[in-house]
């Protein structure tokens, strides 16, 4: 990682961690155990890829980093809730997340269910009560966007398609359709919400930016599948090899490792091509794109 | 029920059912099974007490009924999601709701989990995309209010307190604290969001209205506990006697039937006392209050 990008990232990670720390309910506030479990699920050393995307997109659209914090936190809370619910026994039944016991292993299933539910509510509360933009109508549009991206025609819908696909043979377009919803919708929301915090972009540029986000969302998933197939549980911090074990179709199972790698690089090139049109302000988005494709965990 | 109140109710129930029907994703839209299950969980003949409260509060504040529909639907979607999650095996493990199999019995646990998650997202989407008020800042405040009421310091928090209370002896204030969160927060949100759709009330009147809503929220729960103790499963449309079976503290278990009835009427009187200050525009709120206390299912 370039030292200058490292510094940029470290600064923003500090902002987002501090904001989440302050805006998650305190453990001395009732119900204490639920609040402890919410903090456990969120303040656990996540990579914060989505918040970083929001910050980078905010930079592209001329927003100050302080303006982007709440929106980026809201997206991260939706992501965190989805992980808690996805790990539940009735879903992926996973016991390890970021190297620690999953929320329901640590706090029990009923609490984990309520943690996810409460984190989703908190995301929308923060989006509604924070000063995100000068125009409250833009703020309403951001809430609408995140709600749509999280819901049945976005992330949760992708999860439903994923559940239905276990044990089935999917075509590449079917797999892509699933991931555009399951992980793609929220990554696109991270980029678009970050950019809406500023005022430098026109609607055509928002469309291009959305296409960029669609490409890196898919690239992210392709790389995830490669890592799941190749890495060890210790390196991933979550149970490796689960996809194959669960007989889940992945980019690796459909394309093989070599072609999956090629696809990741192709998506990286397409994403970079969009960014080239935006000029030097897109530097951070470019660096995150490279990070997403080259990461090893 | 007074014929005029009956007519008022029938008209508004038609509005809310039609709005929900149109705004729940269609079953021919992917993922079809998730959307079918969402519709099953919502369009199931619920009493729609919360939407009716929103309409009645909207009337008090001078809002036209068409302005209140989206807000009332959002509150009902939060209520519907909470029922789906509360019925899950890891929570109340209930198999019957409104006389039909619960969502997870009909569609399986994973889908029921995603139904609840998706209904919550849809609630905020509708609040953000609909024209609720002339002032978008008021609309943001409504979203903030509902998100807070649904989350860990509201409804979901009340559910957590409820889980912790199983098998414990609660004092009356502890039981009240639980219900002010578990059912009260959303009933208050229904009233306040309905009233925010109009512009006739000042902030002091909002405070009084909130106190009214707190009273009827508790009254609602006291009556629920009485009905659970006395009614048959057939009349309730959900499994009766579950509270005693689960060793859950209720108003009946703490006070006995007679004193629980007295408490319900005391709360009704206090609620009515607040409404008296508002004059004839509070008629519908008054009628709903009487309905809540006198209902038999």
XYZ file of C-alpha atoms in Angstrom, chain B residues 16-245:
230
model
C -54.024 1.331 4.086
C -54.669 -2.142 2.631
C -54.582 -0.771 -0.880
C -51.378 1.187 -0.199
C -49.646 -1.834 1.342
C -50.838 -4.049 -1.507
C -49.364 -1.622 -4.056
C -46.111 -0.918 -2.240
C -45.103 -4.420 -1.240
C -42.984 -5.801 -4.100
C -44.990 -7.940 -6.548
C -44.638 -11.702 -6.477
C -43.502 -11.710 -10.107
C -40.522 -9.549 -9.136
C -37.335 -11.465 -8.125
C -36.763 -12.902 -5.584
C -40.343 -14.114 -5.999
C -40.549 -16.369 -2.952
C -39.257 -13.672 -0.590
C -41.773 -11.209 -1.979
C -44.593 -13.736 -1.648
C -43.579 -14.300 1.978
C -43.422 -10.541 2.681
C -46.962 -10.153 1.350
C -48.101 -13.168 3.373
C -46.719 -11.589 6.544
C -48.327 -8.186 5.984
C -51.553 -8.735 4.017
C -53.055 -11.106 6.536
C -56.019 -9.315 8.039
C -54.234 -7.511 10.851
C -56.314 -5.115 12.924
C -54.170 -2.147 11.770
C -54.496 -0.436 15.147
C -51.306 1.584 14.570
C -52.321 2.928 11.140
C -55.742 3.884 12.530
C -53.991 5.773 15.320
C -51.888 7.602 12.717
C -55.004 8.575 10.757
C -56.788 9.760 13.910
C -53.761 11.785 15.051
C -53.447 13.209 11.547
C -57.049 14.396 11.759
C -56.258 16.111 15.050
C -53.387 18.006 13.443
C -55.290 18.969 10.304
C -53.734 16.505 7.855
C -55.782 15.079 5.035
C -56.099 11.298 5.208
C -54.218 10.847 1.945
C -51.198 12.569 3.498
C -51.090 10.088 6.370
C -51.180 6.822 4.405
C -47.434 6.332 3.785
C -46.454 7.151 7.369
C -49.127 4.840 8.765
C -47.984 2.075 6.409
C -44.351 2.482 7.497
C -45.334 2.029 11.142
C -47.402 -1.041 10.252
C -44.485 -2.564 8.321
C -42.241 -2.187 11.367
C -44.964 -3.862 13.449
C -45.343 -6.669 10.900
C -41.580 -7.285 10.760
C -41.442 -7.482 14.564
C -44.181 -10.127 14.626
C -42.355 -12.271 12.057
C -39.103 -12.138 14.050
C -40.843 -12.559 17.425
C -42.542 -15.731 16.187
C -39.219 -17.370 15.189
C -38.153 -20.541 17.034
C -35.282 -18.756 18.819
C -37.769 -16.174 20.156
C -41.395 -17.005 21.051
C -41.427 -20.086 18.805
C -45.049 -19.565 17.798
C -46.771 -21.423 14.992
C -50.024 -19.478 14.702
C -50.618 -15.800 13.904
C -53.977 -14.292 13.028
C -55.357 -17.803 12.602
C -52.759 -18.868 10.042
C -49.345 -20.564 10.180
C -46.632 -18.083 11.120
C -44.259 -16.917 8.393
C -41.430 -19.328 9.262
C -43.851 -22.276 9.464
C -45.131 -21.436 5.996
C -41.852 -20.344 4.319
C -39.046 -21.618 6.534
C -36.821 -19.842 9.005
C -34.256 -18.322 6.635
C -36.956 -16.710 4.505
C -38.832 -15.460 7.585
C -35.655 -13.842 8.863
C -35.191 -12.052 5.529
C -38.888 -11.097 5.424
C -38.492 -9.230 8.714
C -35.253 -7.586 7.594
C -36.760 -6.537 4.282
C -39.977 -5.174 5.786
C -37.926 -2.954 8.067
C -35.984 -1.582 5.070
C -39.210 -1.052 3.152
C -40.686 0.980 6.018
C -37.847 3.488 5.820
C -37.880 3.488 2.056
C -41.561 4.460 2.032
C -41.016 7.160 4.649
C -38.177 8.641 2.609
C -39.751 8.504 -0.858
C -43.318 9.562 -0.102
C -44.601 13.138 0.111
C -45.485 13.137 3.813
C -45.240 16.815 4.668
C -44.396 20.075 2.946
C -41.221 20.453 4.968
C -38.566 17.819 4.201
C -36.946 18.526 7.578
C -40.126 17.373 9.298
C -39.978 14.248 7.168
C -36.398 13.597 8.333
C -37.581 14.049 11.925
C -40.330 11.474 11.308
C -37.781 8.976 9.984
C -35.521 9.624 12.976
C -38.497 9.125 15.318
C -39.565 5.815 13.796
C -35.977 4.519 13.630
C -35.431 5.341 17.285
C -38.787 3.805 18.257
C -38.000 0.599 16.362
C -34.443 0.185 17.636
C -32.592 -0.890 20.752
C -33.922 1.974 22.862
C -37.455 1.256 21.654
C -39.249 -1.829 20.369
C -36.265 -4.152 19.812
C -34.883 -3.134 23.201
C -38.223 -3.974 24.803
C -38.073 -7.381 23.203
C -34.586 -7.890 24.694
C -35.876 -6.935 28.156
C -38.792 -9.320 27.644
C -36.405 -12.190 26.814
C -34.376 -11.477 29.928
C -37.511 -11.482 32.067
C -38.651 -15.039 31.325
C -38.791 -16.983 34.572
C -38.040 -13.868 36.644
C -40.279 -12.034 39.092
C -40.710 -8.489 37.817
C -42.028 -5.572 39.813
C -44.855 -3.525 38.287
C -42.459 -0.667 37.365
C -40.110 -3.168 35.683
C -42.993 -4.662 33.710
C -44.106 -1.158 32.717
C -40.537 -0.262 31.638
C -40.508 -3.317 29.374
C -43.858 -2.568 27.754
C -43.167 1.143 27.302
C -40.414 -0.098 24.992
C -41.790 -3.311 23.515
C -45.233 -2.148 22.399
C -45.381 1.452 23.621
C -42.617 2.943 21.484
C -44.266 1.967 18.211
C -47.749 3.044 19.305
C -46.333 6.431 20.278
C -44.557 6.618 16.921
C -47.844 5.849 15.141
C -49.546 8.757 16.908
C -46.673 11.234 16.567
C -45.939 10.446 12.908
C -49.623 10.797 12.042
C -49.753 14.149 13.802
C -46.541 15.376 12.104
C -48.307 14.988 8.742
C -50.455 17.977 9.674
C -49.440 21.419 10.910
C -52.047 22.407 13.482
C -50.213 21.363 16.680
C -47.481 23.113 18.642
C -44.644 21.345 20.446
C -46.454 21.479 23.800
C -49.416 19.729 22.212
C -47.067 17.113 20.764
C -45.866 16.425 24.308
C -49.437 15.977 25.541
C -50.221 13.748 22.591
C -47.164 11.660 23.388
C -48.393 11.242 26.958
C -51.764 10.144 25.606
C -50.032 7.603 23.368
C -47.960 6.297 26.271
C -51.182 5.659 28.234
C -52.965 3.820 25.431
C -49.813 1.842 24.644
C -49.797 0.500 28.186
C -53.579 -0.002 28.174
C -53.194 -1.999 24.970
C -50.678 -4.299 26.652
C -52.718 -4.729 29.826
C -55.721 -5.755 27.715
C -53.504 -8.096 25.664
C -52.412 -9.822 28.851
C -56.023 -10.166 30.042
C -57.078 -11.600 26.673
C -54.145 -14.024 26.627
C -55.160 -15.261 30.070
C -58.892 -15.534 29.332
C -59.585 -16.044 25.651
C -59.358 -19.191 23.583
C -56.839 -19.751 20.802
C -59.641 -19.720 18.250
C -60.887 -16.284 19.300
C -57.375 -14.779 19.475
C -56.111 -16.232 16.207
C -52.834 -16.882 17.979
C -51.874 -19.399 20.613
C -53.612 -18.420 23.874
C -52.153 -19.003 27.311
C -48.583 -18.748 25.966
C -47.549 -16.235 28.614
C -48.378 -18.485 31.539
C -46.929 -21.493 29.712
